């Protein structure tokens, strides 16, 4: 999925400018989220069709994945045949392969790439911490494998519907409120909904508070829907807009460093934190307050990176506007007869 997203967004960056991206990028996720709704309904259908057999349900799901992968390969072949100009085979240059150390150097040397990486890492760590805790609580509430899978399918369907709605308003958010507000909505929504989930889950640990714990799990489902839908509709599009005005080399190297390394560091960082807390504290229940504190701290760090990146983009836009005004004034002075007369008098 990382490679597919990397290639598709890379192609979009080559054909769209920043103004077009504000309208086009949010729309790119519509079909993906329609598919997400369909996949959730399909999993629920297979669970009913398998009559409670997890083994049969898994075999049917794996067969579907293989079949859809073949459809994707066939579609790619058709696209390559219908648009041969997009294939850049003639100009092949030998380039050294990017290493892990080179990726870290790119992130370290470029403040913009570094803040972009922090955005991806922030989402990865925060979401993994929340998801690990929520799914642990969900398994307690729904111990049956098919029930658990069915609940996740329902959440996936709700995420797809919410993403389509959010994509519909994303273009308005970008145009009316700007890049900074659109990018900050994901960490803010995760901070609010995830904070309520953690608070209810901690309160549900008290004796006789089973209903509060159940409410916490339900709030976790809402937080999962908000985290995914705002990421697909706002966060991903906003992140890709930053690459548009970069040079070709900075765009390719920076995108690889951010998307691949940033996401992997985010996932492994969250896994390290959860495993360390489980080893030190013994259970998710005991670790809940500490996971909550880590979650809040990461969300605030993520927001800080958003604001720093916004300042950098504002500065770049101001410099470009100043350059444009200077060029217009210079061209206007060449055509101004008063300037010509003064030059002749000299």
Short mmCIF file of C-alpha atoms in Angstrom, two decimals:
data_model
loop_
_atom_site.label_atom_id
_atom_site.label_comp_id
_atom_site.label_asym_id
_atom_site.label_seq_id
_atom_site.Cartn_x
_atom_site.Cartn_y
_atom_site.Cartn_z
CA UNK A 1 0.00 0.00 0.00
CA UNK A 2 2.91 2.38 0.72
CA UNK A 3 4.39 1.82 -2.77
CA UNK A 4 1.03 2.28 -4.51
CA UNK A 5 0.35 5.51 -2.61
CA UNK A 6 3.90 6.77 -3.27
CA UNK A 7 3.64 6.23 -7.04
CA UNK A 8 0.10 7.59 -7.43
CA UNK A 9 0.75 10.75 -5.42
CA UNK A 10 4.07 11.23 -7.24
CA UNK A 11 2.25 11.24 -10.58
CA UNK A 12 -0.33 13.68 -9.23
CA UNK A 13 2.42 16.04 -8.07
CA UNK A 14 3.85 16.16 -11.59
CA UNK A 15 0.62 17.20 -13.29
CA UNK A 16 -0.97 19.54 -10.72
CA UNK A 17 0.11 22.95 -9.46
CA UNK A 18 -0.69 24.12 -5.94
CA UNK A 19 -3.94 25.89 -6.84
CA UNK A 20 -5.22 22.90 -8.81
CA UNK A 21 -4.20 20.59 -5.97
CA UNK A 22 -6.53 22.39 -3.55
CA UNK A 23 -9.48 21.19 -5.63
CA UNK A 24 -8.16 18.00 -7.20
CA UNK A 25 -6.36 16.27 -4.33
CA UNK A 26 -9.36 16.06 -1.98
CA UNK A 27 -11.38 14.50 -4.81
CA UNK A 28 -8.79 11.80 -5.45
CA UNK A 29 -9.87 9.89 -2.37
CA UNK A 30 -13.56 9.60 -3.26
CA UNK A 31 -13.32 6.32 -5.16
CA UNK A 32 -10.90 4.92 -2.58
CA UNK A 33 -13.40 5.60 0.18
CA UNK A 34 -16.30 4.23 -1.84
CA UNK A 35 -14.20 1.07 -2.09
CA UNK A 36 -13.65 1.17 1.67
CA UNK A 37 -17.40 1.24 2.29
CA UNK A 38 -17.88 -1.60 -0.19
CA UNK A 39 -15.08 -3.65 1.39
CA UNK A 40 -16.60 -3.29 4.86
CA UNK A 41 -19.99 -4.46 3.56
CA UNK A 42 -18.27 -7.30 1.70
CA UNK A 43 -16.51 -8.55 4.86
CA UNK A 44 -19.81 -8.54 6.75
CA UNK A 45 -21.42 -10.43 3.87
CA UNK A 46 -18.65 -13.05 3.93
CA UNK A 47 -19.02 -13.50 7.68
CA UNK A 48 -22.71 -14.26 7.23
CA UNK A 49 -22.04 -16.41 4.16
CA UNK A 50 -19.42 -18.48 6.02
CA UNK A 51 -22.00 -19.30 8.72
CA UNK A 52 -19.66 -18.58 11.60
CA UNK A 53 -16.60 -20.36 10.14
CA UNK A 54 -13.56 -18.10 10.48
CA UNK A 55 -11.47 -20.46 8.30
CA UNK A 56 -13.93 -20.23 5.37
CA UNK A 57 -14.21 -16.46 5.75
CA UNK A 58 -10.40 -16.04 5.63
CA UNK A 59 -10.07 -18.23 2.52
CA UNK A 60 -12.68 -16.18 0.69
CA UNK A 61 -11.01 -12.92 1.73
CA UNK A 62 -7.57 -14.08 0.55
CA UNK A 63 -9.05 -15.18 -2.78
CA UNK A 64 -10.65 -11.77 -3.19
CA UNK A 65 -7.34 -10.00 -2.47
CA UNK A 66 -5.54 -12.10 -5.12
CA UNK A 67 -8.31 -11.48 -7.67
CA UNK A 68 -8.35 -7.69 -7.11
CA UNK A 69 -4.55 -7.58 -7.36
CA UNK A 70 -4.80 -9.12 -10.83
CA UNK A 71 -7.42 -6.51 -11.77
CA UNK A 72 -5.02 -3.75 -10.64
CA UNK A 73 -2.21 -5.18 -12.77
CA UNK A 74 -4.50 -5.38 -15.81
CA UNK A 75 -5.67 -1.78 -15.28
CA UNK A 76 -2.06 -0.57 -15.03
CA UNK A 77 -1.22 -2.33 -18.31
CA UNK A 78 -4.17 -0.67 -20.05
CA UNK A 79 -3.12 2.76 -18.72
CA UNK A 80 0.46 2.27 -19.91
CA UNK A 81 -0.79 1.33 -23.36
CA UNK A 82 -3.18 4.29 -23.64
CA UNK A 83 -0.67 6.87 -22.34
CA UNK A 84 2.80 5.87 -23.59
CA UNK A 85 4.06 9.44 -23.23
CA UNK A 86 3.99 9.16 -19.44
CA UNK A 87 6.55 6.37 -19.50
CA UNK A 88 10.03 7.89 -19.16
CA UNK A 89 12.15 4.97 -20.39
CA UNK A 90 14.47 6.75 -22.90
CA UNK A 91 16.16 9.07 -20.39
CA UNK A 92 17.49 6.58 -17.95
CA UNK A 93 20.37 7.68 -15.80
CA UNK A 94 22.28 5.62 -13.34
CA UNK A 95 21.54 6.99 -9.89
CA UNK A 96 22.86 5.75 -6.61
CA UNK A 97 20.18 4.06 -4.54
CA UNK A 98 18.95 5.97 -1.52
CA UNK A 99 20.17 4.45 1.70
CA UNK A 100 18.70 4.74 5.17
CA UNK A 101 21.49 7.13 6.20
CA UNK A 102 20.88 9.33 3.15
CA UNK A 103 17.21 9.54 4.02
CA UNK A 104 18.03 10.72 7.54
CA UNK A 105 20.49 13.26 6.11
CA UNK A 106 17.80 14.70 3.83
CA UNK A 107 15.41 15.01 6.79
CA UNK A 108 18.13 16.59 8.93
CA UNK A 109 19.33 19.12 6.34
CA UNK A 110 15.96 20.40 5.08
CA UNK A 111 13.66 22.06 7.67
CA UNK A 112 10.67 21.61 5.37
CA UNK A 113 11.31 17.89 4.85
CA UNK A 114 11.98 17.52 8.57
CA UNK A 115 8.64 19.09 9.50
CA UNK A 116 6.88 16.97 6.90
CA UNK A 117 8.49 13.89 8.40
CA UNK A 118 7.33 14.99 11.85
CA UNK A 119 3.77 15.25 10.52
CA UNK A 120 3.90 11.67 9.23
CA UNK A 121 5.64 10.35 12.35
CA UNK A 122 3.19 12.23 14.58
CA UNK A 123 0.19 10.67 12.88
CA UNK A 124 1.79 7.23 12.83
CA UNK A 125 2.73 7.18 16.51
CA UNK A 126 -0.47 8.84 17.79
CA UNK A 127 -2.79 6.67 15.74
CA UNK A 128 -0.95 3.44 16.56
CA UNK A 129 -1.00 4.21 20.27
CA UNK A 130 -4.72 4.94 20.15
CA UNK A 131 -5.53 1.97 17.88
CA UNK A 132 -3.55 -0.47 20.02
CA UNK A 133 -5.41 0.65 23.14
CA UNK A 134 -8.84 0.80 21.50
CA UNK A 135 -8.57 -2.64 19.89
CA UNK A 136 -7.43 -4.09 23.20
CA UNK A 137 -10.55 -2.71 24.87
CA UNK A 138 -12.66 -3.85 21.91
CA UNK A 139 -11.45 -7.45 22.23
CA UNK A 140 -12.57 -7.48 25.86
CA UNK A 141 -16.04 -6.28 24.86
CA UNK A 142 -16.31 -8.59 21.82
CA UNK A 143 -14.24 -11.75 22.52
CA UNK A 144 -15.62 -13.70 19.50
CA UNK A 145 -13.37 -13.40 16.41
CA UNK A 146 -16.29 -13.02 14.00
CA UNK A 147 -18.01 -10.41 16.20
CA UNK A 148 -14.74 -8.50 16.50
CA UNK A 149 -14.22 -8.63 12.72
CA UNK A 150 -17.80 -7.55 12.11
CA UNK A 151 -17.41 -4.50 14.37
CA UNK A 152 -14.21 -3.50 12.57
CA UNK A 153 -16.03 -3.85 9.24
CA UNK A 154 -18.78 -1.53 10.48
CA UNK A 155 -16.16 1.01 11.57
CA UNK A 156 -14.50 0.70 8.15
CA UNK A 157 -17.81 1.41 6.42
CA UNK A 158 -18.44 4.42 8.66
CA UNK A 159 -14.91 5.65 7.92
CA UNK A 160 -15.55 5.45 4.19
CA UNK A 161 -18.82 7.38 4.42
CA UNK A 162 -17.28 10.02 6.69
CA UNK A 163 -14.29 10.35 4.35
CA UNK A 164 -16.54 10.95 1.35
CA UNK A 165 -18.40 13.66 3.28
CA UNK A 166 -15.12 15.22 4.44
CA UNK A 167 -13.70 15.13 0.91
CA UNK A 168 -16.77 17.03 -0.24
CA UNK A 169 -15.98 19.91 2.13
CA UNK A 170 -12.17 19.64 2.00
CA UNK A 171 -11.83 21.89 -1.03
CA UNK A 172 -13.88 24.57 0.77
CA UNK A 173 -11.69 24.24 3.87
CA UNK A 174 -8.49 24.67 1.84
CA UNK A 175 -9.78 27.70 -0.07
CA UNK A 176 -11.52 29.49 2.80
CA UNK A 177 -9.27 28.73 5.77
CA UNK A 178 -5.96 27.88 4.12
CA UNK A 179 -3.40 25.11 4.29
CA UNK A 180 -2.58 25.52 7.99
CA UNK A 181 -6.13 25.08 9.29
CA UNK A 182 -6.79 22.14 6.95
CA UNK A 183 -3.62 20.37 8.10
CA UNK A 184 -4.22 21.07 11.80
CA UNK A 185 -7.75 19.61 11.77
CA UNK A 186 -6.44 16.02 11.83
CA UNK A 187 -4.32 16.32 15.02
CA UNK A 188 -6.97 18.50 16.68
CA UNK A 189 -9.77 16.00 15.96
CA UNK A 190 -7.58 13.13 17.15
CA UNK A 191 -6.63 15.03 20.29
CA UNK A 192 -10.27 15.74 21.17
CA UNK A 193 -11.91 12.41 20.29
CA UNK A 194 -8.92 10.33 21.41
CA UNK A 195 -8.74 12.30 24.64
CA UNK A 196 -12.39 11.52 25.38
CA UNK A 197 -11.77 7.84 24.63
CA UNK A 198 -8.78 7.61 26.97
CA UNK A 199 -10.61 9.54 29.70
CA UNK A 200 -13.66 7.27 29.57
CA UNK A 201 -11.47 4.15 29.44
CA UNK A 202 -9.52 5.25 32.53
CA UNK A 203 -12.76 6.15 34.35
CA UNK A 204 -14.15 2.75 33.36
CA UNK A 205 -11.44 1.02 35.42
CA UNK A 206 -13.26 1.95 38.63
CA UNK A 207 -15.46 -0.73 40.25
CA UNK A 208 -19.01 -0.78 38.89
CA UNK A 209 -18.16 1.44 35.90
CA UNK A 210 -18.65 -1.14 33.13
CA UNK A 211 -21.06 1.16 31.29
CA UNK A 212 -18.43 3.90 31.21
CA UNK A 213 -15.89 1.45 29.79
CA UNK A 214 -18.42 0.46 27.09
CA UNK A 215 -19.01 4.13 26.29
CA UNK A 216 -15.24 4.54 26.01
CA UNK A 217 -15.04 1.75 23.41
CA UNK A 218 -17.87 3.34 21.42
CA UNK A 219 -16.10 6.70 21.61
CA UNK A 220 -12.99 4.93 20.39
CA UNK A 221 -14.91 3.88 17.28
CA UNK A 222 -15.82 7.54 16.70
CA UNK A 223 -12.18 8.55 17.20
CA UNK A 224 -11.06 5.90 14.69
CA UNK A 225 -13.53 7.19 12.11
CA UNK A 226 -12.41 10.80 12.65
CA UNK A 227 -8.70 9.93 12.55
CA UNK A 228 -9.00 8.02 9.29
CA UNK A 229 -11.48 10.30 7.52
CA UNK A 230 -9.58 13.53 8.26
CA UNK A 231 -6.32 11.86 7.22
CA UNK A 232 -7.71 10.68 3.88
CA UNK A 233 -9.54 13.92 3.06
CA UNK A 234 -7.33 16.67 4.54
CA UNK A 235 -4.02 15.45 5.91
CA UNK A 236 -2.82 13.45 2.88
CA UNK A 237 -3.80 16.18 0.41
CA UNK A 238 -2.20 18.93 2.52
CA UNK A 239 1.02 16.92 2.86
CA UNK A 240 1.28 16.40 -0.89
CA UNK A 241 0.76 20.12 -1.63
CA UNK A 242 4.06 20.93 0.09
CA UNK A 243 6.00 18.97 -2.55
CA UNK A 244 4.62 20.89 -5.52
CA UNK A 245 7.04 23.85 -5.49
CA UNK A 246 10.11 21.73 -4.67
CA UNK A 247 12.77 20.89 -7.23
CA UNK A 248 12.51 17.52 -8.96
CA UNK A 249 15.40 16.03 -6.99
CA UNK A 250 14.20 17.40 -3.64
CA UNK A 251 10.68 16.20 -4.42
CA UNK A 252 11.68 12.61 -5.23
CA UNK A 253 14.23 12.19 -2.43
CA UNK A 254 12.19 14.08 0.13
CA UNK A 255 8.99 12.20 -0.66
CA UNK A 256 10.72 8.83 -0.40
CA UNK A 257 12.32 9.84 2.91
CA UNK A 258 9.08 11.19 4.38
CA UNK A 259 6.56 8.64 3.13
CA UNK A 260 8.64 5.49 3.59
CA UNK A 261 10.90 6.33 6.51
CA UNK A 262 8.43 8.60 8.29
CA UNK A 263 5.62 6.06 8.25
CA UNK A 264 7.89 3.20 9.29
CA UNK A 265 9.45 5.22 12.11
CA UNK A 266 5.94 6.17 13.24
CA UNK A 267 4.76 2.56 13.33
CA UNK A 268 7.91 1.19 14.96
CA UNK A 269 8.00 4.09 17.44
CA UNK A 270 4.46 3.39 18.58
CA UNK A 271 5.22 -0.34 18.83
CA UNK A 272 8.32 0.39 20.92
CA UNK A 273 6.37 2.64 23.30
CA UNK A 274 3.54 0.15 23.80
CA UNK A 275 5.86 -2.82 24.26
CA UNK A 276 8.01 -0.89 26.75
CA UNK A 277 4.94 0.10 28.78
CA UNK A 278 3.59 -3.45 28.73
CA UNK A 279 6.92 -4.83 29.91
CA UNK A 280 7.24 -2.24 32.67
CA UNK A 281 3.60 -2.12 33.80
CA UNK A 282 2.31 -5.58 32.90
CA UNK A 283 -1.01 -4.83 31.14
CA UNK A 284 -2.86 -2.35 28.94
CA UNK A 285 -5.16 -1.50 31.84
CA UNK A 286 -2.27 -0.39 34.06
CA UNK A 287 -0.58 1.42 31.19
CA UNK A 288 -3.68 3.45 30.17
CA UNK A 289 -2.75 6.71 31.98
CA UNK A 290 0.79 6.61 30.59
CA UNK A 291 -0.42 5.83 27.07
CA UNK A 292 -2.81 8.79 27.38
CA UNK A 293 0.01 11.12 28.44
CA UNK A 294 2.21 9.94 25.53
CA UNK A 295 -0.71 10.36 23.11
CA UNK A 296 -1.38 13.96 24.18
CA UNK A 297 2.31 14.88 24.03
CA UNK A 298 2.69 13.48 20.51
CA UNK A 299 -0.41 15.31 19.25
CA UNK A 300 0.93 18.63 20.55
CA UNK A 301 4.35 17.98 18.98
CA UNK A 302 2.57 17.20 15.72
CA UNK A 303 0.63 20.47 15.89
CA UNK A 304 3.84 22.40 16.52
CA UNK A 305 5.33 20.95 13.31
CA UNK A 306 2.20 22.02 11.41
CA UNK A 307 2.60 25.63 12.61
CA UNK A 308 6.33 25.69 11.79
CA UNK A 309 5.66 24.36 8.31
CA UNK A 310 2.92 26.95 7.83
CA UNK A 311 5.39 29.74 8.69
CA UNK A 312 7.87 28.34 6.17
CA UNK A 313 5.24 28.19 3.41
CA UNK A 314 3.97 31.70 4.21
CA UNK A 315 7.52 33.02 3.98
CA UNK A 316 8.03 31.31 0.62
CA UNK A 317 4.73 32.67 -0.74
CA UNK A 318 5.61 36.20 0.43
CA UNK A 319 9.00 36.02 -1.31
CA UNK A 320 7.40 34.83 -4.54
CA UNK A 321 4.79 37.60 -4.44
CA UNK A 322 7.56 40.15 -3.90
CA UNK A 323 9.51 38.74 -6.85
CA UNK A 324 6.40 38.88 -9.04
CA UNK A 325 5.72 42.51 -8.08
CA UNK A 326 9.33 43.44 -8.79
CA UNK A 327 9.18 41.81 -12.23
CA UNK A 328 5.92 43.61 -13.06
CA UNK A 329 7.36 46.97 -11.97
CA UNK A 330 10.53 46.36 -13.97
CA UNK A 331 8.61 45.44 -17.12
CA UNK A 332 6.34 48.45 -16.64
CA UNK A 333 9.30 50.82 -16.33
CA UNK A 334 10.61 49.68 -19.75
CA UNK A 335 7.35 50.74 -21.42
CA UNK A 336 6.91 54.01 -19.46
CA UNK A 337 7.69 57.02 -21.75
CA UNK A 338 8.65 59.14 -18.74
CA UNK A 339 11.44 56.72 -17.96
CA UNK A 340 12.63 56.91 -21.59
CA UNK A 341 12.64 60.73 -21.59
CA UNK A 342 14.58 60.89 -18.36
CA UNK A 343 17.06 58.40 -19.76
CA UNK A 344 17.54 60.48 -22.95
CA UNK A 345 18.02 63.69 -20.95
CA UNK A 346 20.81 61.98 -19.10
#
